[in-house]
Coordinates of N, CA and C in Angstrom, one line a residue:
X1 N -4.5 14.0 6.3 CA -4.9 14.1 5.0 C -4.1 13.2 4.1
X2 N -2.8 13.1 4.3 CA -1.9 12.2 3.5 C -2.3 10.8 3.7
X3 N -2.7 10.4 4.9 CA -3.2 9.0 5.2 C -4.4 8.7 4.4
X4 N -5.4 9.7 4.3 CA -6.6 9.5 3.6 C -6.4 9.3 2.1
X5 N -5.5 10.1 1.6 CA -5.1 10.0 0.1 C -4.5 8.7 -0.2
X6 N -3.5 8.3 0.7 CA -2.8 7.0 0.5 C -3.8 5.9 0.6
X7 N -4.7 5.9 1.6 CA -5.6 4.9 1.8 C -6.6 4.8 0.6
X8 N -7.0 5.9 0.1 CA -7.9 5.9 -1.1 C -7.3 5.3 -2.3
X9 N -6.0 5.7 -2.6 CA -5.3 5.2 -3.7 C -5.0 3.7 -3.6
X10 N -4.7 3.3 -2.4 CA -4.4 1.8 -2.2 C -5.7 1.1 -2.3
X11 N -6.8 1.6 -1.8 CA -8.1 0.9 -1.9 C -8.5 0.7 -3.4
X12 N -8.3 1.8 -4.2 CA -8.6 1.7 -5.6 C -7.7 0.6 -6.3
X13 N -6.4 0.7 -6.1 CA -5.5 -0.2 -6.7 C -5.8 -1.7 -6.3
X14 N -5.9 -1.9 -5.0 CA -6.2 -3.3 -4.5 C -7.6 -3.8 -5.0
X15 N -8.5 -2.9 -5.0 CA -9.9 -3.3 -5.5 C -9.8 -3.7 -7.0
X16 N -9.0 -3.0 -7.8 CA -8.9 -3.2 -9.2 C -8.1 -4.5 -9.5
X17 N -6.9 -4.6 -8.9 CA -6.1 -5.8 -9.2 C -6.5 -7.0 -8.4
X18 N -6.8 -6.8 -7.1 CA -7.3 -7.9 -6.3 C -8.6 -8.4 -6.8
X19 N -9.5 -7.5 -7.2 CA -10.8 -7.9 -7.7 C -10.6 -8.7 -9.0
X20 N -9.6 -8.3 -9.8 CA -9.4 -9.0 -11.1 C -8.8 -10.4 -10.7
X21 N -8.0 -10.5 -9.7 CA -7.5 -11.9 -9.3 C -8.7 -12.8 -8.8
X22 N -9.6 -12.2 -8.1 CA -10.8 -13.0 -7.7 C -11.7 -13.3 -8.8
X23 N -11.8 -12.4 -9.8 CA -12.6 -12.7 -11.0 C -11.9 -13.8 -11.8
X24 N -10.6 -13.8 -11.9 CA -9.8 -14.8 -12.6 C -10.1 -16.2 -11.9
X25 N -10.1 -16.2 -10.6 CA -10.4 -17.4 -9.8 C -11.8 -17.9 -10.1
X26 N -12.7 -17.0 -10.1 CA -14.1 -17.3 -10.3 C -14.4 -17.8 -11.7
X27 N -13.8 -17.1 -12.7 CA -14.0 -17.4 -14.1 C -13.4 -18.8 -14.4
X28 N -12.3 -19.1 -13.8 CA -11.7 -20.5 -14.0 C -12.6 -21.5 -13.3
X29 N -13.1 -21.2 -12.2 CA -14.0 -22.2 -11.5 C -15.3 -22.4 -12.3
X30 N -15.8 -21.4 -12.9 CA -17.0 -21.5 -13.7 C -16.7 -21.9 -15.1
X31 N -15.5 -22.2 -15.4 CA -15.0 -22.6 -16.8 C -15.5 -21.7 -17.9
X32 N -15.3 -20.4 -17.6 CA -15.6 -19.3 -18.6 C -14.3 -19.2 -19.4
X33 N -14.5 -19.3 -20.8 CA -13.3 -19.2 -21.6 C -12.7 -17.8 -21.5
X34 N -11.3 -17.8 -21.6 CA -10.6 -16.5 -21.4 C -10.3 -15.9 -22.8
X35 N -10.8 -16.4 -23.9 CA -10.5 -15.8 -25.2 C -11.3 -14.6 -25.5
X36 N -12.2 -14.2 -24.6 CA -13.0 -13.0 -24.8 C -12.3 -11.8 -24.3
X37 N -12.8 -10.6 -24.6 CA -12.2 -9.4 -24.1 C -12.1 -9.3 -22.6
X38 N -13.1 -9.8 -21.8 CA -13.0 -9.7 -20.4 C -11.9 -10.6 -19.9
X39 N -11.8 -11.8 -20.4 CA -10.7 -12.8 -20.0 C -9.4 -12.3 -20.3
X40 N -9.2 -11.7 -21.5 CA -7.9 -11.1 -21.8 C -7.5 -9.9 -20.9
X41 N -8.5 -9.1 -20.6 CA -8.2 -8.0 -19.6 C -7.8 -8.5 -18.3
X42 N -8.5 -9.6 -17.8 CA -8.2 -10.1 -16.5 C -6.8 -10.7 -16.5
X43 N -6.5 -11.4 -17.5 CA -5.1 -12.0 -17.6 C -4.1 -10.8 -17.6
X44 N -4.3 -9.8 -18.4 CA -3.4 -8.7 -18.5 C -3.2 -8.0 -17.2
X45 N -4.2 -7.9 -16.4 CA -4.1 -7.2 -15.1 C -3.4 -8.1 -14.1
X46 N -3.6 -9.4 -14.1 CA -3.2 -10.3 -13.0 C -2.0 -11.2 -13.3
X47 N -1.6 -11.4 -14.5 CA -0.5 -12.3 -14.8 C 0.8 -12.0 -14.1
X48 N 1.1 -10.8 -13.8 CA 2.3 -10.4 -13.2 C 2.4 -10.9 -11.8
X49 N 1.3 -11.1 -11.1 CA 1.3 -11.6 -9.7 C 0.9 -13.1 -9.6
X50 N 0.0 -13.5 -10.5 CA -0.5 -14.9 -10.4 C 0.5 -15.9 -11.0
X51 N 1.1 -15.6 -12.1 CA 2.0 -16.6 -12.7 C 3.2 -17.0 -11.8
X52 N 3.9 -16.1 -11.2 CA 4.9 -16.5 -10.3 C 4.4 -17.4 -9.1
X53 N 3.2 -17.0 -8.6 CA 2.7 -17.8 -7.5 C 2.2 -19.2 -7.9
X54 N 1.9 -19.3 -9.2 CA 1.4 -20.6 -9.7 C 2.5 -21.6 -9.7
X55 N 3.8 -21.1 -9.7 CA 4.9 -22.1 -9.7 C 5.0 -22.8 -8.4
X56 N 4.5 -22.2 -7.3 CA 4.6 -22.7 -6.0 C 3.3 -23.1 -5.3
X57 N 2.2 -22.6 -5.8 CA 0.9 -22.9 -5.3 C 0.0 -23.6 -6.3
X58 N -0.2 -24.9 -6.0 CA -1.0 -25.7 -7.0 C -2.5 -25.3 -7.0
X59 N -3.1 -25.7 -8.0 CA -4.6 -25.5 -8.1 C -5.2 -26.6 -7.2
X60 N -6.4 -26.3 -6.7 CA -7.2 -27.2 -5.9 C -8.5 -27.6 -6.6
X61 N -8.4 -28.6 -7.4 CA -9.5 -28.9 -8.3 C -9.7 -27.9 -9.3
X62 N -10.9 -27.3 -9.4 CA -11.2 -26.2 -10.4 C -10.7 -24.8 -9.8
X63 N -10.3 -24.8 -8.6 CA -10.0 -23.5 -8.0 C -8.5 -23.2 -8.1
X64 N -8.2 -22.0 -8.7 CA -6.9 -21.5 -8.9 C -6.4 -20.8 -7.6
X65 N -5.7 -21.6 -6.8 CA -5.3 -21.1 -5.5 C -4.3 -19.9 -5.6
X66 N -3.5 -19.9 -6.7 CA -2.6 -18.8 -6.9 C -3.3 -17.5 -7.0
X67 N -4.4 -17.5 -7.7 CA -5.2 -16.2 -7.9 C -5.8 -15.8 -6.5
X68 N -6.2 -16.8 -5.7 CA -6.8 -16.4 -4.4 C -5.7 -15.9 -3.5
X69 N -4.5 -16.5 -3.5 CA -3.4 -16.1 -2.7 C -2.9 -14.7 -3.2
X70 N -2.9 -14.5 -4.5 CA -2.5 -13.1 -5.0 C -3.4 -12.1 -4.5
X71 N -4.7 -12.3 -4.5 CA -5.7 -11.3 -4.0 C -5.5 -11.1 -2.5
X72 N -5.2 -12.2 -1.7 CA -5.0 -12.1 -0.3 C -3.7 -11.3 0.0
X73 N -2.6 -11.5 -0.8 CA -1.4 -10.8 -0.6 C -1.5 -9.4 -0.9
X74 N -2.3 -9.0 -1.9 CA -2.5 -7.6 -2.2 C -3.2 -6.9 -1.1
X75 N -4.3 -7.5 -0.5 CA -5.0 -6.9 0.6 C -4.1 -6.8 1.8
X76 N -3.3 -7.8 2.1 CA -2.4 -7.8 3.2 C -1.3 -6.7 3.0
X77 N -0.8 -6.6 1.8 CA 0.2 -5.6 1.5 C -0.4 -4.2 1.8
X78 N -1.6 -4.0 1.3 CA -2.3 -2.7 1.6 C -2.4 -2.4 3.1
X79 N -2.8 -3.4 3.8 CA -2.9 -3.2 5.3 C -1.6 -2.9 5.9
X80 N -0.5 -3.6 5.5 CA 0.8 -3.4 6.0 C 1.3 -2.0 5.7
X81 N 1.1 -1.5 4.5 CA 1.5 -0.2 4.2 C 0.8 0.8 5.1
X82 N -0.5 0.7 5.2 CA -1.3 1.6 6.0 C -0.9 1.5 7.5
X83 N -0.6 0.3 7.9 CA -0.2 0.0 9.3 C 1.1 0.8 9.6
X84 N 2.0 0.7 8.6 CA 3.3 1.4 8.7 C 3.2 2.9 8.7
X85 N 2.3 3.4 7.9 CA 2.1 4.9 7.9 C 1.4 5.4 9.1
X86 N 0.5 4.6 9.7 CA -0.3 5.0 10.9 C 0.6 5.0 12.1
X87 N 1.7 4.3 12.1 CA 2.5 4.2 13.2 C 2.2 3.0 14.1
X88 N 1.7 1.9 13.5 CA 1.5 0.6 14.2 C 0.6 0.7 15.4
X89 N -0.6 1.3 15.2 CA -1.6 1.3 16.3 C -2.1 -0.1 16.6
X90 N -2.4 -0.9 15.6 CA -2.9 -2.2 15.8 C -1.7 -3.2 15.8
X91 N -1.7 -4.2 16.7 CA -0.6 -5.2 16.7 C -0.6 -5.9 15.3
X92 N 0.6 -6.1 14.8 CA 0.9 -6.7 13.5 C 0.2 -8.1 13.3
X93 N 0.1 -8.8 14.4 CA -0.4 -10.2 14.4 C -1.9 -10.2 14.0
X94 N -2.6 -9.1 14.1 CA -4.0 -9.0 13.7 C -4.2 -8.8 12.2
X95 N -3.1 -8.3 11.6 CA -3.3 -8.0 10.1 C -3.7 -9.1 9.2
X96 N -3.1 -10.3 9.4 CA -3.5 -11.5 8.6 C -5.0 -11.8 8.7
X97 N -5.5 -11.7 10.0 CA -7.0 -11.9 10.2 C -7.8 -10.8 9.6
X98 N -7.4 -9.6 9.7 CA -8.1 -8.4 9.1 C -8.1 -8.6 7.6
X99 N -6.9 -9.1 7.1 CA -6.8 -9.3 5.6 C -7.8 -10.3 5.1
X100 N -8.1 -11.4 5.9 CA -9.1 -12.4 5.5 C -10.5 -11.7 5.4
X101 N -10.8 -10.9 6.3 CA -12.1 -10.2 6.3 C -12.2 -9.2 5.1
X102 N -11.0 -8.5 4.9 CA -11.0 -7.6 3.8 C -11.1 -8.3 2.4
X103 N -10.5 -9.5 2.4 CA -10.6 -10.3 1.1 C -12.1 -10.8 0.9
X104 N -12.7 -11.2 2.0 CA -14.2 -11.5 1.8 C -15.0 -10.3 1.4
X105 N -14.7 -9.2 2.0 CA -15.4 -7.9 1.5 C -15.1 -7.6 0.1
X106 N -13.9 -7.9 -0.4 CA -13.5 -7.7 -1.8 C -14.3 -8.6 -2.7
X107 N -14.5 -9.9 -2.2 CA -15.3 -10.8 -3.0 C -16.7 -10.4 -3.1
X108 N -17.3 -9.9 -2.0 CA -18.7 -9.4 -2.0 C -18.7 -8.2 -3.0
X109 N -17.8 -7.3 -3.0 CA -17.7 -6.2 -3.9 C -17.6 -6.7 -5.4
X110 N -16.8 -7.7 -5.6 CA -16.7 -8.2 -7.0 C -18.1 -8.8 -7.5
X111 N -18.7 -9.6 -6.6 CA -20.0 -10.1 -7.0 C -21.1 -9.0 -7.2
X112 N -21.0 -8.0 -6.4 CA -21.9 -6.8 -6.5 C -21.7 -6.2 -7.8
X113 N -20.4 -5.9 -8.2 CA -20.1 -5.3 -9.5 C -20.6 -6.2 -10.6
X114 N -20.3 -7.5 -10.5 CA -20.8 -8.4 -11.6 C -22.3 -8.3 -11.8
X115 N -23.0 -8.3 -10.7 CA -24.5 -8.2 -10.8 C -25.0 -6.9 -11.4
X116 N -24.3 -5.8 -11.0 CA -24.7 -4.5 -11.6 C -24.4 -4.5 -13.1
X117 N -23.3 -5.0 -13.5 CA -22.9 -5.0 -14.9 C -23.9 -5.9 -15.6
X118 N -24.2 -7.0 -15.1 CA -25.2 -8.0 -15.7 C -26.6 -7.3 -15.8
X119 N -27.1 -6.7 -14.8 CA -28.4 -6.0 -14.8 C -28.4 -4.9 -15.8
X120 N -27.4 -4.1 -15.9 CA -27.4 -2.9 -16.8 C -27.3 -3.5 -18.2
X121 N -26.4 -4.5 -18.4 CA -26.3 -5.0 -19.8 C -27.6 -5.6 -20.3
X122 N -28.3 -6.3 -19.3 CA -29.6 -6.9 -19.7 C -30.6 -5.9 -20.2
X123 N -30.5 -4.7 -19.6 CA -31.5 -3.6 -20.0 C -31.0 -2.9 -21.3
X124 N -29.7 -2.6 -21.3 CA -29.1 -1.7 -22.4 C -28.7 -2.5 -23.6
X125 N -27.9 -3.5 -23.4 CA -27.4 -4.3 -24.5 C -27.6 -5.8 -24.3
X126 N -28.8 -6.3 -24.3 CA -29.0 -7.7 -24.1 C -28.4 -8.6 -25.1
X127 N -28.1 -8.1 -26.3 CA -27.5 -9.0 -27.3 C -26.0 -8.8 -27.5
X128 N -25.4 -8.1 -26.5 CA -23.9 -7.9 -26.5 C -23.2 -9.3 -26.5
X129 N -22.1 -9.4 -27.2 CA -21.3 -10.6 -27.1 C -20.8 -10.9 -25.7
X130 N -20.8 -9.9 -24.8 CA -20.3 -10.1 -23.5 C -21.4 -10.6 -22.5
X131 N -22.7 -10.5 -23.0 CA -23.8 -10.9 -22.2 C -23.7 -12.4 -21.8
X132 N -23.4 -13.3 -22.6 CA -23.3 -14.7 -22.2 C -22.3 -15.0 -21.1
X133 N -21.2 -14.2 -21.1 CA -20.2 -14.3 -20.0 C -20.8 -13.8 -18.7
X134 N -21.5 -12.6 -18.8 CA -22.1 -12.1 -17.6 C -23.2 -13.0 -17.0
X135 N -23.9 -13.6 -17.9 CA -25.0 -14.6 -17.5 C -24.4 -15.8 -16.8
X136 N -23.3 -16.3 -17.4 CA -22.6 -17.5 -16.9 C -22.0 -17.2 -15.5
X137 N -21.5 -16.0 -15.3 CA -20.9 -15.6 -14.0 C -21.9 -15.4 -13.0
X138 N -23.1 -14.8 -13.4 CA -24.1 -14.4 -12.4 C -25.1 -15.6 -12.1
X139 N -25.2 -16.6 -13.0 CA -26.1 -17.6 -12.9 C -26.1 -18.3 -11.5
X140 N -24.9 -18.7 -11.0 CA -24.9 -19.3 -9.7 C -25.5 -18.5 -8.6
X141 N -25.5 -17.2 -8.8 CA -26.1 -16.3 -7.7 C -27.6 -16.1 -7.9
X142 N -28.0 -15.8 -9.1 CA -29.4 -15.5 -9.4 C -30.3 -16.7 -9.7
X143 N -29.8 -17.8 -10.2 CA -30.6 -18.9 -10.5 C -31.4 -19.4 -9.3
X144 N -30.8 -19.6 -8.1 CA -31.6 -20.1 -7.0 C -32.7 -19.1 -6.6
X145 N -32.4 -17.8 -6.8 CA -33.5 -16.8 -6.5 C -34.6 -16.8 -7.5
X146 N -34.2 -17.0 -8.7 CA -35.3 -17.1 -9.8 C -36.3 -18.2 -9.6
X147 N -35.8 -19.3 -9.0 CA -36.8 -20.4 -8.7 C -37.8 -20.0 -7.7
X148 N -37.5 -19.0 -6.9 CA -38.5 -18.6 -5.8 C -39.1 -17.3 -6.0
X149 N -38.6 -16.5 -6.9 CA -39.2 -15.2 -7.2 C -39.9 -15.2 -8.5
X150 N -41.1 -14.7 -8.5 CA -41.9 -14.7 -9.8 C -41.4 -13.5 -10.6
X151 N -41.4 -13.6 -11.9 CA -41.2 -12.4 -12.8 C -42.4 -11.6 -12.8
X152 N -42.3 -10.3 -12.6 CA -43.4 -9.4 -12.5 C -43.4 -8.5 -13.8
X153 N -44.3 -8.7 -14.6 CA -44.4 -7.8 -15.8 C -43.2 -8.0 -16.7
X154 N -42.6 -9.2 -16.7 CA -41.4 -9.4 -17.5 C -40.1 -8.9 -16.9
X155 N -40.2 -8.4 -15.7 CA -39.0 -7.9 -15.0 C -38.5 -8.9 -14.0
X156 N -37.2 -9.2 -14.1 CA -36.6 -10.2 -13.2 C -36.0 -9.5 -12.0
X157 N -36.5 -9.8 -10.8 CA -36.1 -9.1 -9.6 C -34.9 -9.9 -8.9
X158 N -34.5 -11.0 -9.5 CA -33.5 -11.8 -8.8 C -32.1 -11.0 -8.7
X159 N -31.7 -10.3 -9.7 CA -30.4 -9.5 -9.4 C -30.6 -8.5 -8.3
X160 N -31.7 -7.8 -8.2 CA -31.9 -6.9 -7.2 C -31.9 -7.5 -5.8
X161 N -32.6 -8.6 -5.7 CA -32.6 -9.4 -4.4 C -31.2 -9.9 -4.1
X162 N -30.5 -10.3 -5.1 CA -29.1 -10.8 -4.9 C -28.2 -9.7 -4.4
X163 N -28.4 -8.5 -4.9 CA -27.6 -7.3 -4.5 C -27.9 -7.0 -3.0
X164 N -29.2 -7.0 -2.7 CA -29.6 -6.8 -1.3 C -29.0 -7.8 -0.3
X165 N -29.0 -9.1 -0.7 CA -28.4 -10.2 0.1 C -26.9 -10.0 0.2
X166 N -26.3 -9.6 -0.9 CA -24.8 -9.3 -0.8 C -24.5 -8.2 0.2
X167 N -25.3 -7.1 0.2 CA -25.1 -6.0 1.1 C -25.3 -6.5 2.6
X168 N -26.3 -7.3 2.8 CA -26.6 -7.9 4.1 C -25.4 -8.7 4.5
X169 N -24.9 -9.5 3.6 CA -23.7 -10.4 3.9 C -22.5 -9.5 4.3
X170 N -22.3 -8.4 3.6 CA -21.2 -7.5 3.9 C -21.4 -6.9 5.3
X171 N -22.6 -6.6 5.7 CA -22.9 -6.1 7.1 C -22.6 -7.1 8.1
X172 N -23.1 -8.3 7.9 CA -22.8 -9.4 8.8 C -21.3 -9.7 8.9
X173 N -20.6 -9.7 7.8 CA -19.2 -9.9 7.8 C -18.5 -8.8 8.6
X174 N -18.9 -7.5 8.5 CA -18.3 -6.4 9.3 C -18.5 -6.6 10.7
X175 N -19.8 -7.1 11.1 CA -20.0 -7.3 12.5 C -19.2 -8.5 13.1
X176 N -19.1 -9.5 12.2 CA -18.3 -10.7 12.6 C -16.8 -10.3 12.8
X177 N -16.3 -9.5 11.9 CA -14.9 -9.0 12.0 C -14.7 -8.3 13.4
X178 N -15.7 -7.5 13.7 CA -15.5 -6.8 15.0 C -15.5 -7.7 16.2
X179 N -16.4 -8.7 16.1 CA -16.4 -9.7 17.2 C -15.2 -10.5 17.3
X180 N -14.6 -11.0 16.1 CA -13.4 -11.8 16.1 C -12.2 -11.0 16.6
X181 N -12.2 -9.7 16.2 CA -11.0 -8.9 16.7 C -11.1 -8.6 18.2
X182 N -12.3 -8.5 18.7 CA -12.5 -8.4 20.2 C -12.0 -9.6 20.9
X183 N -12.2 -10.8 20.3 CA -11.8 -12.0 21.0 C -10.2 -12.2 20.9
X184 N -9.6 -11.7 19.9 CA -8.2 -11.9 19.8 C -7.4 -11.1 20.8

């Protein structure tokens, strides 16, 4: 039971802070201004880990590699803590590979959350000052789908289809992780 509680708490903390690091990376890549409440919140959550890493990890074009590394290190730290509590059932050499898959799953979760927020805001508060930010972040995901999906009765199905595709990607990623771990 202690392991389950610890695992749950670590999952929440890493999803929150690691997801914010990935959101920071994505917002910078999409050139979303950080002067809005979302940007300020992301900075407040992630500056403690990203800013020290930025001194040693340079950006790669538009991509803030320090934010990506921060998210990866958080996921890896969670796995190391759980590995230590479990009594080292899995060889430690597998943990960096497992962390890569967990980071990809975290990215899928981040995009899923973005799409849900975007869809709910478009129904409940379409004129919110945060709506342009949500639209800008979700546009690369839903715009290609909008070109192929007709709007039915004024309802845009592209966020729903994107959510389904993200879930499928998560399933494929889980299967791929199992295959890779079997090969190692």
